[in-house]
Amino acid sequence: KNMFTEVPTALGLLRPLKFLYLNDNAINGTLFTEIGELSQLRSLSLANNDFSRTIPSELGRLRDLTNLDLSSNQFTGAIPFQLSRIGSELISLKLNSNFLSGTIPADFERLGKLSTLFLHSNGLTG
């Protein structure tokens, strides 16, 4: 376990980046919106950190993403409907063990290849 406490915003400049795993650290605060600029990203895992506030809607711009794991953080608010725009390649979405509220976006039906969806241990309704 590393003890990173923040994600450098300069990571948003690494456009060719395909895999980003920063899970199991002590990263806190908000997830930087520049993450939406990593257009070639295929897998993003930020699980088991202390991210807070809302999940950035900019993640919806990551059209090549196949795996997104934001589990075991302190994200709050609704699941952004923009996540349904990630694209048809998303197979795994893990948002469990946060403080999310509201309903599951109806647009998630667009995620035709989604085979793993973890939403447990939140405050979701509906």
CSV table of C-alpha atoms in Angstrom, one decimal:
chain,number,residue,atom,x,y,z
A,1,LYS,CA,0.0,0.0,0.0
A,2,ASN,CA,1.3,3.4,-1.0
A,3,MET,CA,0.4,6.5,0.8
A,4,PHE,CA,-0.5,8.8,-2.0
A,5,THR,CA,-2.9,11.4,-0.7
A,6,GLU,CA,-3.8,13.2,-4.0
A,7,VAL,CA,-3.8,12.5,-7.7
A,8,PRO,CA,-1.6,14.9,-9.6
A,9,THR,CA,-3.7,16.7,-12.2
A,10,ALA,CA,-0.8,16.3,-14.6
A,11,LEU,CA,-2.0,12.7,-15.0
A,12,GLY,CA,-4.8,14.3,-17.2
A,13,LEU,CA,-2.1,15.2,-19.7
A,14,LEU,CA,-1.0,11.6,-20.3
A,15,ARG,CA,-3.4,11.1,-23.3
A,16,PRO,CA,-1.9,7.7,-24.4
A,17,LEU,CA,-2.5,6.2,-20.9
A,18,LYS,CA,-4.5,3.0,-21.2
A,19,PHE,CA,-4.5,1.6,-17.6
A,20,LEU,CA,-4.5,3.6,-14.4
A,21,TYR,CA,-4.6,1.7,-11.0
A,22,LEU,CA,-4.3,3.9,-7.9
A,23,ASN,CA,-6.4,1.6,-5.6
A,24,ASP,CA,-5.5,1.0,-2.0
A,25,ASN,CA,-4.0,4.3,-1.2
A,26,ALA,CA,-5.0,7.2,1.0
A,27,ILE,CA,-6.1,9.5,-1.8
A,28,ASN,CA,-8.7,12.0,-0.5
A,29,GLY,CA,-10.7,15.0,-1.8
A,30,THR,CA,-12.3,15.2,-5.2
A,31,LEU,CA,-11.4,13.2,-8.3
A,32,PHE,CA,-9.9,15.7,-10.8
A,33,THR,CA,-12.1,16.5,-13.8
A,34,GLU,CA,-9.2,16.2,-16.2
A,35,ILE,CA,-9.5,12.5,-16.0
A,36,GLY,CA,-12.1,12.8,-18.7
A,37,GLU,CA,-9.3,13.8,-21.1
A,38,LEU,CA,-7.7,10.4,-20.9
A,39,SER,CA,-9.5,9.3,-24.1
A,40,GLN,CA,-7.5,6.1,-24.6
A,41,LEU,CA,-8.1,4.8,-21.0
A,42,ARG,CA,-9.3,1.2,-21.0
A,43,SER,CA,-9.2,0.4,-17.2
A,44,LEU,CA,-9.5,2.7,-14.2
A,45,SER,CA,-9.3,1.5,-10.6
A,46,LEU,CA,-9.4,4.0,-7.8
A,47,ALA,CA,-10.9,1.6,-5.2
A,48,ASN,CA,-10.2,1.7,-1.5
A,49,ASN,CA,-9.3,5.4,-1.2
A,50,ASP,CA,-10.9,8.4,0.5
A,51,PHE,CA,-12.3,10.2,-2.5
A,52,SER,CA,-15.3,12.3,-1.6
A,53,ARG,CA,-17.9,14.6,-3.2
A,54,THR,CA,-19.6,13.5,-6.4
A,55,ILE,CA,-18.4,11.2,-9.1
A,56,PRO,CA,-17.3,13.5,-12.0
A,57,SER,CA,-19.6,13.4,-15.0
A,58,GLU,CA,-16.4,13.8,-17.2
A,59,LEU,CA,-15.9,10.1,-16.8
A,60,GLY,CA,-18.6,9.7,-19.4
A,61,ARG,CA,-16.1,10.9,-22.0
A,62,LEU,CA,-14.0,7.8,-21.6
A,63,ARG,CA,-15.4,5.9,-24.6
A,64,ASP,CA,-12.9,3.0,-24.6
A,65,LEU,CA,-13.2,2.2,-20.9
A,66,THR,CA,-13.9,-1.5,-20.2
A,67,ASN,CA,-13.5,-1.5,-16.4
A,68,LEU,CA,-14.3,1.2,-13.9
A,69,ASP,CA,-13.8,0.6,-10.2
A,70,LEU,CA,-14.6,3.4,-7.8
A,71,SER,CA,-15.6,1.2,-4.9
A,72,SER,CA,-14.9,1.7,-1.2
A,73,ASN,CA,-14.5,5.5,-1.3
A,74,GLN,CA,-16.7,8.3,0.1
A,75,PHE,CA,-18.4,9.4,-3.1
A,76,THR,CA,-21.7,11.1,-2.5
A,77,GLY,CA,-24.7,12.2,-4.5
A,78,ALA,CA,-26.3,10.6,-7.5
A,79,ILE,CA,-24.7,8.3,-10.0
A,80,PRO,CA,-24.0,10.6,-13.0
A,81,PHE,CA,-26.2,9.6,-16.0
A,82,GLN,CA,-23.1,10.5,-18.1
A,83,LEU,CA,-21.6,7.1,-17.1
A,84,SER,CA,-24.0,5.5,-19.5
A,85,ARG,CA,-22.1,7.3,-22.3
A,86,ILE,CA,-18.9,5.6,-21.5
A,87,GLY,CA,-19.6,3.4,-24.5
A,88,SER,CA,-20.5,-0.1,-25.5
A,89,GLU,CA,-17.2,-1.7,-24.3
A,90,LEU,CA,-17.8,-1.3,-20.6
A,91,ILE,CA,-18.0,-4.7,-19.0
A,92,SER,CA,-17.4,-4.0,-15.3
A,93,LEU,CA,-18.7,-1.1,-13.2
A,94,LYS,CA,-18.1,-1.1,-9.4
A,95,LEU,CA,-19.5,1.8,-7.4
A,96,ASN,CA,-20.2,-0.2,-4.3
A,97,SER,CA,-19.4,0.9,-0.7
A,98,ASN,CA,-19.8,4.6,-1.1
A,99,PHE,CA,-22.4,7.1,0.0
A,100,LEU,CA,-24.3,7.3,-3.3
A,101,SER,CA,-28.0,8.2,-3.3
A,102,GLY,CA,-30.8,8.5,-5.8
A,103,THR,CA,-31.7,5.9,-8.4
A,104,ILE,CA,-29.8,4.0,-11.0
A,105,PRO,CA,-29.8,6.0,-14.2
A,106,ALA,CA,-32.3,4.6,-16.8
A,107,ASP,CA,-29.7,5.2,-19.5
A,108,PHE,CA,-27.6,2.3,-18.1
A,109,GLU,CA,-29.5,0.1,-20.5
A,110,ARG,CA,-27.2,1.4,-23.2
A,111,LEU,CA,-24.3,-0.5,-21.5
A,112,GLY,CA,-24.9,-3.6,-23.6
A,113,LYS,CA,-21.7,-5.5,-22.7
A,114,LEU,CA,-21.9,-4.8,-18.9
A,115,SER,CA,-21.5,-8.1,-17.1
A,116,THR,CA,-20.5,-6.9,-13.7
A,117,LEU,CA,-22.4,-4.2,-11.8
A,118,PHE,CA,-21.7,-3.7,-8.1
A,119,LEU,CA,-23.8,-1.0,-6.4
A,120,HIS,CA,-24.3,-2.5,-3.0
A,121,SER,CA,-23.6,-0.7,0.3
A,122,ASN,CA,-24.8,2.7,-0.9
A,123,GLY,CA,-28.0,4.6,-0.2
A,124,LEU,CA,-29.6,4.0,-3.6
A,125,THR,CA,-33.4,3.8,-4.0
A,126,GLY,CA,-35.9,2.7,-6.6
